[in-house]
Amino acid sequence: MKVKSRVQLRKNVKNKMLKDLEYALGEEMVELEKKTLEKVTLDEFSLILVDGKPLLFEIEGHLFPTVRGALEMGLQKRLVIVDKGAIRFVSKGADIMAPGILEADPEIKEGDLVIIVEETHRKALAIGKALMEGQQMVDADSGKAIKSITHVGDKLWNFEF
């Protein structure tokens, strides 16, 4: 991944970004208000560094936590819980199939960005885009439910300056 630019965000831009994130996730981002946010533009998308760590990214005009960000922030909304059998596939970037989903936030709508977590420790494994609504994911017997965008161990996960 090639860095095209890196700039520190002004307070008004940062505040608007945090409001958008709070709206999208339905959770307050109070801990981020006091931190330094930088926007790094890459080939595929933009990363938001929080005190130098890639905790957020911008994709298709939406701001969302990276896998590392989801782990650090302990988010409780937009979660999709997968069974143990799906972990090794999800961790390698596979799309998430409906039979492997145990639970999903019922507020998830088709097209929403979601956090895929494993059932035992509820740790984030991947970020993806919902291909169906939350309740459908749980009820469906077959089919692809989530398109994987980024996962543990990929180039975004390992991104450093």
mmCIF file of N, CA, C and O in Angstrom, residues 12-110:
data_model
loop_
_atom_site.group_PDB
_atom_site.id
_atom_site.type_symbol
_atom_site.label_atom_id
_atom_site.label_comp_id
_atom_site.label_asym_id
_atom_site.label_seq_id
_atom_site.Cartn_x
_atom_site.Cartn_y
_atom_site.Cartn_z
ATOM 1 N N ASN A 12 -12.594 21.086 13.561
ATOM 2 C CA ASN A 12 -13.951 21.043 13.014
ATOM 3 C C ASN A 12 -14.171 19.803 12.131
ATOM 4 O O ASN A 12 -15.230 19.185 12.156
ATOM 5 N N VAL A 13 -13.162 19.406 11.371
ATOM 6 C CA VAL A 13 -13.253 18.198 10.535
ATOM 7 C C VAL A 13 -13.323 16.963 11.428
ATOM 8 O O VAL A 13 -14.117 16.047 11.200
ATOM 9 N N LYS A 14 -12.490 16.948 12.449
ATOM 10 C CA LYS A 14 -12.453 15.832 13.403
ATOM 11 C C LYS A 14 -13.814 15.676 14.090
ATOM 12 O O LYS A 14 -14.343 14.569 14.181
ATOM 13 N N ASN A 15 -14.397 16.795 14.555
ATOM 14 C CA ASN A 15 -15.684 16.747 15.247
ATOM 15 C C ASN A 15 -16.800 16.221 14.340
ATOM 16 O O ASN A 15 -17.631 15.426 14.759
ATOM 17 N N LYS A 16 -16.813 16.672 13.072
ATOM 18 C CA LYS A 16 -17.825 16.196 12.122
ATOM 19 C C LYS A 16 -17.637 14.693 11.879
ATOM 20 O O LYS A 16 -18.600 13.927 11.860
ATOM 21 N N MET A 17 -16.389 14.280 11.727
ATOM 22 C CA MET A 17 -16.086 12.872 11.488
ATOM 23 C C MET A 17 -16.547 12.005 12.660
ATOM 24 O O MET A 17 -17.146 10.945 12.469
ATOM 25 N N LEU A 18 -16.303 12.470 13.882
ATOM 26 C CA LEU A 18 -16.714 11.717 15.070
ATOM 27 C C LEU A 18 -18.234 11.647 15.181
ATOM 28 O O LEU A 18 -18.782 10.614 15.572
ATOM 29 N N LYS A 19 -18.921 12.741 14.820
ATOM 30 C CA LYS A 19 -20.387 12.736 14.831
ATOM 31 C C LYS A 19 -20.930 11.711 13.836
ATOM 32 O O LYS A 19 -21.865 10.971 14.135
ATOM 33 N N ASP A 20 -20.341 11.680 12.638
ATOM 34 C CA ASP A 20 -20.753 10.710 11.618
ATOM 35 C C ASP A 20 -20.532 9.277 12.115
ATOM 36 O O ASP A 20 -21.364 8.401 11.903
ATOM 37 N N LEU A 21 -19.414 9.055 12.767
ATOM 38 C CA LEU A 21 -19.088 7.731 13.294
ATOM 39 C C LEU A 21 -20.054 7.337 14.408
ATOM 40 O O LEU A 21 -20.539 6.208 14.450
ATOM 41 N N GLU A 22 -20.365 8.276 15.294
ATOM 42 C CA GLU A 22 -21.325 8.017 16.372
ATOM 43 C C GLU A 22 -22.690 7.665 15.791
ATOM 44 O O GLU A 22 -23.366 6.756 16.262
ATOM 45 N N TYR A 23 -23.085 8.388 14.753
ATOM 46 C CA TYR A 23 -24.381 8.128 14.117
ATOM 47 C C TYR A 23 -24.388 6.727 13.489
ATOM 48 O O TYR A 23 -25.335 5.966 13.647
ATOM 49 N N ALA A 24 -23.333 6.392 12.785
ATOM 50 C CA ALA A 24 -23.246 5.092 12.103
ATOM 51 C C ALA A 24 -23.227 3.925 13.076
ATOM 52 O O ALA A 24 -23.833 2.887 12.828
ATOM 53 N N LEU A 25 -22.521 4.087 14.189
ATOM 54 C CA LEU A 25 -22.364 2.979 15.132
ATOM 55 C C LEU A 25 -23.350 3.015 16.293
ATOM 56 O O LEU A 25 -23.475 2.045 17.029
ATOM 57 N N GLY A 26 -24.007 4.149 16.505
ATOM 58 C CA GLY A 26 -24.942 4.265 17.607
ATOM 59 C C GLY A 26 -24.266 4.262 18.965
ATOM 60 O O GLY A 26 -24.876 3.922 19.965
ATOM 61 N N GLU A 27 -22.975 4.606 18.986
ATOM 62 C CA GLU A 27 -22.222 4.659 20.239
ATOM 63 C C GLU A 27 -21.412 5.947 20.283
ATOM 64 O O GLU A 27 -20.963 6.433 19.261
ATOM 65 N N GLU A 28 -21.244 6.486 21.493
ATOM 66 C CA GLU A 28 -20.460 7.708 21.643
ATOM 67 C C GLU A 28 -18.975 7.425 21.488
ATOM 68 O O GLU A 28 -18.491 6.375 21.894
ATOM 69 N N MET A 29 -18.270 8.376 20.906
ATOM 70 C CA MET A 29 -16.830 8.239 20.665
ATOM 71 C C MET A 29 -16.056 9.251 21.520
ATOM 72 O O MET A 29 -15.145 9.905 21.047
ATOM 73 N N VAL A 30 -16.440 9.374 22.781
ATOM 74 C CA VAL A 30 -15.863 10.349 23.691
ATOM 75 C C VAL A 30 -14.349 10.185 23.813
ATOM 76 O O VAL A 30 -13.607 11.164 23.827
ATOM 77 N N GLU A 31 -13.867 8.940 23.871
ATOM 78 C CA GLU A 31 -12.435 8.696 24.048
ATOM 79 C C GLU A 31 -11.603 9.204 22.867
ATOM 80 O O GLU A 31 -10.417 9.464 23.006
ATOM 81 N N LEU A 32 -12.214 9.362 21.696
ATOM 82 C CA LEU A 32 -11.480 9.825 20.518
ATOM 83 C C LEU A 32 -11.368 11.350 20.442
ATOM 84 O O LEU A 32 -10.533 11.874 19.723
ATOM 85 N N GLU A 33 -12.226 12.070 21.186
ATOM 86 C CA GLU A 33 -12.241 13.529 21.126
ATOM 87 C C GLU A 33 -10.921 14.160 21.566
ATOM 88 O O GLU A 33 -10.526 15.196 21.054
ATOM 89 N N LYS A 34 -10.242 13.543 22.499
ATOM 90 C CA LYS A 34 -9.010 14.108 23.044
ATOM 91 C C LYS A 34 -7.756 13.626 22.305
ATOM 92 O O LYS A 34 -6.652 14.006 22.625
ATOM 93 N N LYS A 35 -7.934 12.768 21.326
ATOM 94 C CA LYS A 35 -6.787 12.173 20.631
ATOM 95 C C LYS A 35 -6.482 12.907 19.323
ATOM 96 O O LYS A 35 -7.322 13.590 18.769
ATOM 97 N N THR A 36 -5.254 12.727 18.850
ATOM 98 C CA THR A 36 -4.842 13.309 17.584
ATOM 99 C C THR A 36 -5.279 12.394 16.450
ATOM 100 O O THR A 36 -4.976 11.202 16.460
ATOM 101 N N LEU A 37 -5.993 12.958 15.492
ATOM 102 C CA LEU A 37 -6.441 12.190 14.340
ATOM 103 C C LEU A 37 -5.735 12.689 13.084
ATOM 104 O O LEU A 37 -5.652 13.889 12.857
ATOM 105 N N GLU A 38 -5.229 11.740 12.291
ATOM 106 C CA GLU A 38 -4.571 12.060 11.030
ATOM 107 C C GLU A 38 -5.236 11.248 9.930
ATOM 108 O O GLU A 38 -5.604 10.095 10.142
ATOM 109 N N LYS A 39 -5.349 11.862 8.764
ATOM 110 C CA LYS A 39 -5.916 11.149 7.614
ATOM 111 C C LYS A 39 -4.776 10.777 6.677
ATOM 112 O O LYS A 39 -3.998 11.625 6.259
ATOM 113 N N VAL A 40 -4.691 9.485 6.374
ATOM 114 C CA VAL A 40 -3.674 8.972 5.462
ATOM 115 C C VAL A 40 -4.398 8.452 4.226
ATOM 116 O O VAL A 40 -5.230 7.551 4.324
ATOM 117 N N THR A 41 -4.098 9.039 3.085
ATOM 118 C CA THR A 41 -4.722 8.607 1.841
ATOM 119 C C THR A 41 -3.847 7.542 1.190
ATOM 120 O O THR A 41 -2.665 7.762 0.946
ATOM 121 N N LEU A 42 -4.452 6.388 0.945
ATOM 122 C CA LEU A 42 -3.770 5.254 0.318
ATOM 123 C C LEU A 42 -4.377 5.007 -1.059
ATOM 124 O O LEU A 42 -5.305 5.700 -1.458
ATOM 125 N N ASP A 43 -3.868 4.024 -1.752
ATOM 126 C CA ASP A 43 -4.384 3.685 -3.082
ATOM 127 C C ASP A 43 -5.864 3.312 -3.050
ATOM 128 O O ASP A 43 -6.654 3.824 -3.821
ATOM 129 N N GLU A 44 -6.231 2.406 -2.146
ATOM 130 C CA GLU A 44 -7.586 1.858 -2.126
ATOM 131 C C GLU A 44 -8.577 2.676 -1.301
ATOM 132 O O GLU A 44 -9.739 2.778 -1.635
ATOM 133 N N PHE A 45 -8.149 3.218 -0.173
ATOM 134 C CA PHE A 45 -9.030 3.951 0.726
ATOM 135 C C PHE A 45 -8.203 4.870 1.605
ATOM 136 O O PHE A 45 -6.985 4.935 1.468
ATOM 137 N N SER A 46 -8.881 5.563 2.517
ATOM 138 C CA SER A 46 -8.186 6.441 3.455
ATOM 139 C C SER A 46 -8.225 5.831 4.842
ATOM 140 O O SER A 46 -9.234 5.260 5.248
ATOM 141 N N LEU A 47 -7.120 5.955 5.542
ATOM 142 C CA LEU A 47 -7.018 5.494 6.924
ATOM 143 C C LEU A 47 -7.069 6.699 7.838
ATOM 144 O O LEU A 47 -6.554 7.766 7.492
ATOM 145 N N ILE A 48 -7.658 6.521 9.005
ATOM 146 C CA ILE A 48 -7.624 7.562 10.028
ATOM 147 C C ILE A 48 -6.777 7.008 11.160
ATOM 148 O O ILE A 48 -7.124 5.990 11.767
ATOM 149 N N LEU A 49 -5.656 7.685 11.410
ATOM 150 C CA LEU A 49 -4.781 7.275 12.502
ATOM 151 C C LEU A 49 -5.231 7.973 13.771
ATOM 152 O O LEU A 49 -5.437 9.185 13.785
ATOM 153 N N VAL A 50 -5.382 7.222 14.836
ATOM 154 C CA VAL A 50 -5.740 7.763 16.144
ATOM 155 C C VAL A 50 -4.495 7.625 17.007
ATOM 156 O O VAL A 50 -4.095 6.510 17.335
ATOM 157 N N ASP A 51 -3.870 8.753 17.317
ATOM 158 C CA ASP A 51 -2.583 8.758 18.024
ATOM 159 C C ASP A 51 -1.585 7.813 17.353
ATOM 160 O O ASP A 51 -0.884 7.043 18.001
ATOM 161 N N GLY A 52 -1.570 7.846 16.017
ATOM 162 C CA GLY A 52 -0.608 7.061 15.245
ATOM 163 C C GLY A 52 -1.010 5.636 14.919
ATOM 164 O O GLY A 52 -0.309 4.942 14.199
ATOM 165 N N LYS A 53 -2.167 5.168 15.438
ATOM 166 C CA LYS A 53 -2.612 3.789 15.184
ATOM 167 C C LYS A 53 -3.746 3.789 14.157
ATOM 168 O O LYS A 53 -4.676 4.590 14.269
ATOM 169 N N PRO A 54 -3.711 2.880 13.184
ATOM 170 C CA PRO A 54 -4.775 2.827 12.166
ATOM 171 C C PRO A 54 -6.064 2.200 12.712
ATOM 172 O O PRO A 54 -6.328 1.022 12.529
ATOM 173 N N LEU A 55 -6.874 3.020 13.385
ATOM 174 C CA LEU A 55 -8.075 2.497 14.031
ATOM 175 C C LEU A 55 -9.350 2.686 13.213
ATOM 176 O O LEU A 55 -10.355 2.019 13.470
ATOM 177 N N LEU A 56 -9.322 3.590 12.236
ATOM 178 C CA LEU A 56 -10.511 3.848 11.422
ATOM 179 C C LEU A 56 -10.116 3.879 9.950
ATOM 180 O O LEU A 56 -8.965 4.162 9.630
ATOM 181 N N PHE A 57 -11.071 3.604 9.088
ATOM 182 C CA PHE A 57 -10.814 3.768 7.662
ATOM 183 C C PHE A 57 -12.070 4.266 6.968
ATOM 184 O O PHE A 57 -13.177 4.150 7.483
ATOM 185 N N GLU A 58 -11.860 4.893 5.835
ATOM 186 C CA GLU A 58 -12.953 5.458 5.069
ATOM 187 C C GLU A 58 -13.084 4.650 3.786
ATOM 188 O O GLU A 58 -12.108 4.488 3.053
ATOM 189 N N ILE A 59 -14.272 4.127 3.560
ATOM 190 C CA ILE A 59 -14.505 3.331 2.367
ATOM 191 C C ILE A 59 -15.899 3.657 1.838
ATOM 192 O O ILE A 59 -16.844 3.756 2.623
ATOM 193 N N GLU A 60 -15.976 3.880 0.536
ATOM 194 C CA GLU A 60 -17.243 4.241 -0.112
ATOM 195 C C GLU A 60 -17.916 5.417 0.587
ATOM 196 O O GLU A 60 -19.129 5.452 0.756
ATOM 197 N N GLY A 61 -17.116 6.364 1.046
ATOM 198 C CA GLY A 61 -17.649 7.561 1.687
ATOM 199 C C GLY A 61 -18.097 7.372 3.124
ATOM 200 O O GLY A 61 -18.673 8.279 3.729
ATOM 201 N N HIS A 62 -17.857 6.204 3.692
ATOM 202 C CA HIS A 62 -18.261 5.925 5.077
ATOM 203 C C HIS A 62 -17.032 5.695 5.951
ATOM 204 O O HIS A 62 -16.073 5.069 5.522
ATOM 205 N N LEU A 63 -17.097 6.177 7.177
ATOM 206 C CA LEU A 63 -16.037 5.967 8.153
ATOM 207 C C LEU A 63 -16.424 4.776 9.015
ATOM 208 O O LEU A 63 -17.576 4.659 9.447
ATOM 209 N N PHE A 64 -15.467 3.871 9.249
ATOM 210 C CA PHE A 64 -15.749 2.673 10.037
ATOM 211 C C PHE A 64 -14.462 2.204 10.695
ATOM 212 O O PHE A 64 -13.379 2.451 10.174
ATOM 213 N N PRO A 65 -14.554 1.527 11.836
ATOM 214 C CA PRO A 65 -13.340 1.014 12.483
ATOM 215 C C PRO A 65 -12.652 -0.057 11.644
ATOM 216 O O PRO A 65 -13.320 -0.837 10.969
ATOM 217 N N THR A 66 -11.338 -0.105 11.708
ATOM 218 C CA THR A 66 -10.581 -1.216 11.139
ATOM 219 C C THR A 66 -10.741 -2.386 12.115
ATOM 220 O O THR A 66 -11.328 -2.224 13.188
ATOM 221 N N VAL A 67 -10.223 -3.540 11.786
ATOM 222 C CA VAL A 67 -10.294 -4.680 12.714
ATOM 223 C C VAL A 67 -9.579 -4.299 14.011
ATOM 224 O O VAL A 67 -10.092 -4.531 15.109
ATOM 225 N N ARG A 68 -8.422 -3.665 13.891
ATOM 226 C CA ARG A 68 -7.668 -3.221 15.067
ATOM 227 C C ARG A 68 -8.491 -2.208 15.872
ATOM 228 O O ARG A 68 -8.537 -2.247 17.096
ATOM 229 N N GLY A 69 -9.163 -1.309 15.172
ATOM 230 C CA GLY A 69 -10.009 -0.313 15.824
ATOM 231 C C GLY A 69 -11.168 -0.944 16.570
ATOM 232 O O GLY A 69 -11.499 -0.574 17.691
ATOM 233 N N ALA A 70 -11.798 -1.932 15.941
ATOM 234 C CA ALA A 70 -12.915 -2.631 16.580
ATOM 235 C C ALA A 70 -12.445 -3.344 17.850
ATOM 236 O O ALA A 70 -13.144 -3.363 18.864
ATOM 237 N N LEU A 71 -11.242 -3.920 17.799
ATOM 238 C CA LEU A 71 -10.683 -4.590 18.983
ATOM 239 C C LEU A 71 -10.406 -3.585 20.103
ATOM 240 O O LEU A 71 -10.741 -3.839 21.259
ATOM 241 N N GLU A 72 -9.805 -2.461 19.765
ATOM 242 C CA GLU A 72 -9.443 -1.464 20.782
ATOM 243 C C GLU A 72 -10.635 -0.731 21.364
ATOM 244 O O GLU A 72 -10.644 -0.393 22.533
ATOM 245 N N MET A 73 -11.640 -0.454 20.542
ATOM 246 C CA MET A 73 -12.778 0.351 20.994
ATOM 247 C C MET A 73 -13.845 -0.465 21.705
ATOM 248 O O MET A 73 -14.710 0.097 22.355
ATOM 249 N N GLY A 74 -13.820 -1.779 21.571
ATOM 250 C CA GLY A 74 -14.809 -2.623 22.245
ATOM 251 C C GLY A 74 -16.241 -2.310 21.851
ATOM 252 O O GLY A 74 -17.112 -2.219 22.705
ATOM 253 N N LEU A 75 -16.494 -2.143 20.571
ATOM 254 C CA LEU A 75 -17.820 -1.766 20.085
ATOM 255 C C LEU A 75 -18.829 -2.898 20.260
ATOM 256 O O LEU A 75 -18.478 -4.069 20.202
ATOM 257 N N GLN A 76 -20.096 -2.509 20.456
ATOM 258 C CA GLN A 76 -21.145 -3.495 20.701
ATOM 259 C C GLN A 76 -22.256 -3.477 19.660
ATOM 260 O O GLN A 76 -23.188 -4.264 19.733
ATOM 261 N N LYS A 77 -22.186 -2.565 18.693
ATOM 262 C CA LYS A 77 -23.207 -2.474 17.647
ATOM 263 C C LYS A 77 -22.628 -2.966 16.331
ATOM 264 O O LYS A 77 -21.419 -2.985 16.147
ATOM 265 N N ARG A 78 -23.526 -3.335 15.414
ATOM 266 C CA ARG A 78 -23.149 -3.808 14.078
ATOM 267 C C ARG A 78 -22.280 -5.058 14.128
ATOM 268 O O ARG A 78 -21.425 -5.257 13.285
ATOM 269 N N LEU A 79 -22.482 -5.876 15.164
ATOM 270 C CA LEU A 79 -21.700 -7.103 15.313
ATOM 271 C C LEU A 79 -22.406 -8.287 14.654
ATOM 272 O O LEU A 79 -23.628 -8.407 14.721
ATOM 273 N N VAL A 80 -21.588 -9.153 14.050
ATOM 274 C CA VAL A 80 -22.061 -10.423 13.525
ATOM 275 C C VAL A 80 -21.159 -11.482 14.150
ATOM 276 O O VAL A 80 -19.942 -11.423 14.013
ATOM 277 N N ILE A 81 -21.770 -12.429 14.882
ATOM 278 C CA ILE A 81 -20.999 -13.457 15.585
ATOM 279 C C ILE A 81 -20.991 -14.737 14.753
ATOM 280 O O ILE A 81 -22.050 -15.235 14.366
ATOM 281 N N VAL A 82 -19.769 -15.229 14.487
ATOM 282 C CA VAL A 82 -19.625 -16.461 13.703
ATOM 283 C C VAL A 82 -19.187 -17.617 14.602
ATOM 284 O O VAL A 82 -18.576 -17.406 15.642
ATOM 285 N N ASP A 83 -19.503 -18.837 14.169
ATOM 286 C CA ASP A 83 -19.132 -20.010 14.961
ATOM 287 C C ASP A 83 -17.646 -20.337 14.800
ATOM 288 O O ASP A 83 -16.963 -19.804 13.932
ATOM 289 N N LYS A 84 -17.176 -21.239 15.653
ATOM 290 C CA LYS A 84 -15.748 -21.605 15.663
ATOM 291 C C LYS A 84 -15.267 -22.134 14.321
ATOM 292 O O LYS A 84 -14.134 -21.907 13.927
ATOM 293 N N GLY A 85 -16.114 -22.853 13.630
ATOM 294 C CA GLY A 85 -15.742 -23.439 12.343
ATOM 295 C C GLY A 85 -15.450 -22.407 11.265
ATOM 296 O O GLY A 85 -14.731 -22.672 10.306
ATOM 297 N N ALA A 86 -16.000 -21.211 11.405
ATOM 298 C CA ALA A 86 -15.811 -20.163 10.395
ATOM 299 C C ALA A 86 -14.542 -19.347 10.629
ATOM 300 O O ALA A 86 -14.061 -18.677 9.717
ATOM 301 N N ILE A 87 -13.979 -19.403 11.832
ATOM 302 C CA ILE A 87 -12.846 -18.542 12.197
ATOM 303 C C ILE A 87 -11.681 -18.631 11.223
ATOM 304 O O ILE A 87 -11.188 -17.617 10.747
ATOM 305 N N ARG A 88 -11.240 -19.843 10.898
ATOM 306 C CA ARG A 88 -10.055 -19.969 10.041
ATOM 307 C C ARG A 88 -10.305 -19.420 8.638
ATOM 308 O O ARG A 88 -9.399 -18.905 8.003
ATOM 309 N N PHE A 89 -11.534 -19.507 8.149
ATOM 310 C CA PHE A 89 -11.850 -18.987 6.822
ATOM 311 C C PHE A 89 -11.948 -17.460 6.845
ATOM 312 O O PHE A 89 -11.405 -16.784 5.974
ATOM 313 N N VAL A 90 -12.646 -16.931 7.855
ATOM 314 C CA VAL A 90 -12.814 -15.477 7.992
ATOM 315 C C VAL A 90 -11.454 -14.817 8.181
ATOM 316 O O VAL A 90 -11.172 -13.763 7.606
ATOM 317 N N SER A 91 -10.578 -15.444 8.958
ATOM 318 C CA SER A 91 -9.245 -14.899 9.227
ATOM 319 C C SER A 91 -8.350 -14.883 7.986
ATOM 320 O O SER A 91 -7.315 -14.227 7.981
ATOM 321 N N LYS A 92 -8.756 -15.608 6.961
ATOM 322 C CA LYS A 92 -7.984 -15.617 5.711
ATOM 323 C C LYS A 92 -8.641 -14.766 4.635
ATOM 324 O O LYS A 92 -8.216 -14.779 3.489
ATOM 325 N N GLY A 93 -9.721 -14.058 5.011
ATOM 326 C CA GLY A 93 -10.360 -13.139 4.076
ATOM 327 C C GLY A 93 -11.561 -13.676 3.334
ATOM 328 O O GLY A 93 -12.081 -13.013 2.436
ATOM 329 N N ALA A 94 -12.038 -14.849 3.706
ATOM 330 C CA ALA A 94 -13.210 -15.413 3.020
ATOM 331 C C ALA A 94 -14.464 -14.599 3.346
ATOM 332 O O ALA A 94 -14.594 -14.029 4.427
ATOM 333 N N ASP A 95 -15.381 -14.565 2.387
ATOM 334 C CA ASP A 95 -16.680 -13.955 2.643
ATOM 335 C C ASP A 95 -17.406 -14.841 3.655
ATOM 336 O O ASP A 95 -17.109 -16.026 3.782
ATOM 337 N N ILE A 96 -18.360 -14.255 4.375
ATOM 338 C CA ILE A 96 -19.035 -14.977 5.450
ATOM 339 C C ILE A 96 -20.341 -15.565 4.929
ATOM 340 O O ILE A 96 -21.203 -14.859 4.412
ATOM 341 N N MET A 97 -20.472 -16.860 5.096
ATOM 342 C CA MET A 97 -21.662 -17.570 4.645
ATOM 343 C C MET A 97 -22.682 -17.628 5.787
ATOM 344 O O MET A 97 -22.320 -17.762 6.959
ATOM 345 N N ALA A 98 -23.949 -17.545 5.443
ATOM 346 C CA ALA A 98 -25.028 -17.524 6.435
ATOM 347 C C ALA A 98 -25.002 -18.696 7.421
ATOM 348 O O ALA A 98 -25.224 -18.485 8.616
ATOM 349 N N PRO A 99 -24.722 -19.937 6.999
ATOM 350 C CA PRO A 99 -24.730 -21.043 7.966
ATOM 351 C C PRO A 99 -23.717 -20.886 9.117
ATOM 352 O O PRO A 99 -23.895 -21.479 10.176
ATOM 353 N N GLY A 100 -22.665 -20.099 8.933
ATOM 354 C CA GLY A 100 -21.666 -19.911 9.978
ATOM 355 C C GLY A 100 -22.001 -18.810 10.970
ATOM 356 O O GLY A 100 -21.282 -18.580 11.937
ATOM 357 N N ILE A 101 -23.118 -18.124 10.747
ATOM 358 C CA ILE A 101 -23.498 -16.992 11.609
ATOM 359 C C ILE A 101 -24.422 -17.464 12.725
ATOM 360 O O ILE A 101 -25.457 -18.077 12.490
ATOM 361 N N LEU A 102 -24.012 -17.158 13.966
ATOM 362 C CA LEU A 102 -24.808 -17.529 15.140
ATOM 363 C C LEU A 102 -25.755 -16.403 15.551
ATOM 364 O O LEU A 102 -26.901 -16.656 15.928
ATOM 365 N N GLU A 103 -25.242 -15.172 15.537
ATOM 366 C CA GLU A 103 -26.026 -13.996 15.942
ATOM 367 C C GLU A 103 -25.646 -12.830 15.050
ATOM 368 O O GLU A 103 -24.529 -12.769 14.540
ATOM 369 N N ALA A 104 -26.579 -11.877 14.923
ATOM 370 C CA ALA A 104 -26.300 -10.650 14.173
ATOM 371 C C ALA A 104 -27.165 -9.537 14.754
ATOM 372 O O ALA A 104 -28.309 -9.771 15.151
ATOM 373 N N ASP A 105 -26.603 -8.350 14.826
ATOM 374 C CA ASP A 105 -27.345 -7.178 15.288
ATOM 375 C C ASP A 105 -28.585 -7.041 14.395
ATOM 376 O O ASP A 105 -28.459 -6.931 13.180
ATOM 377 N N PRO A 106 -29.796 -7.065 14.988
ATOM 378 C CA PRO A 106 -31.016 -6.991 14.169
ATOM 379 C C PRO A 106 -31.174 -5.654 13.433
ATOM 380 O O PRO A 106 -31.964 -5.552 12.500
ATOM 381 N N GLU A 107 -30.410 -4.636 13.824
ATOM 382 C CA GLU A 107 -30.495 -3.328 13.169
ATOM 383 C C GLU A 107 -29.664 -3.262 11.886
ATOM 384 O O GLU A 107 -29.716 -2.272 11.163
ATOM 385 N N ILE A 108 -28.887 -4.297 11.596
ATOM 386 C CA ILE A 108 -28.064 -4.309 10.380
ATOM 387 C C ILE A 108 -28.976 -4.345 9.155
ATOM 388 O O ILE A 108 -29.895 -5.151 9.076
ATOM 389 N N LYS A 109 -28.675 -3.454 8.215
ATOM 390 C CA LYS A 109 -29.409 -3.409 6.957
ATOM 391 C C LYS A 109 -28.474 -3.836 5.833
ATOM 392 O O LYS A 109 -27.261 -3.743 5.962
ATOM 393 N N GLU A 110 -29.031 -4.295 4.733
ATOM 394 C CA GLU A 110 -28.221 -4.667 3.575
ATOM 395 C C GLU A 110 -27.389 -3.465 3.137
ATOM 396 O O GLU A 110 -27.893 -2.343 3.037
#
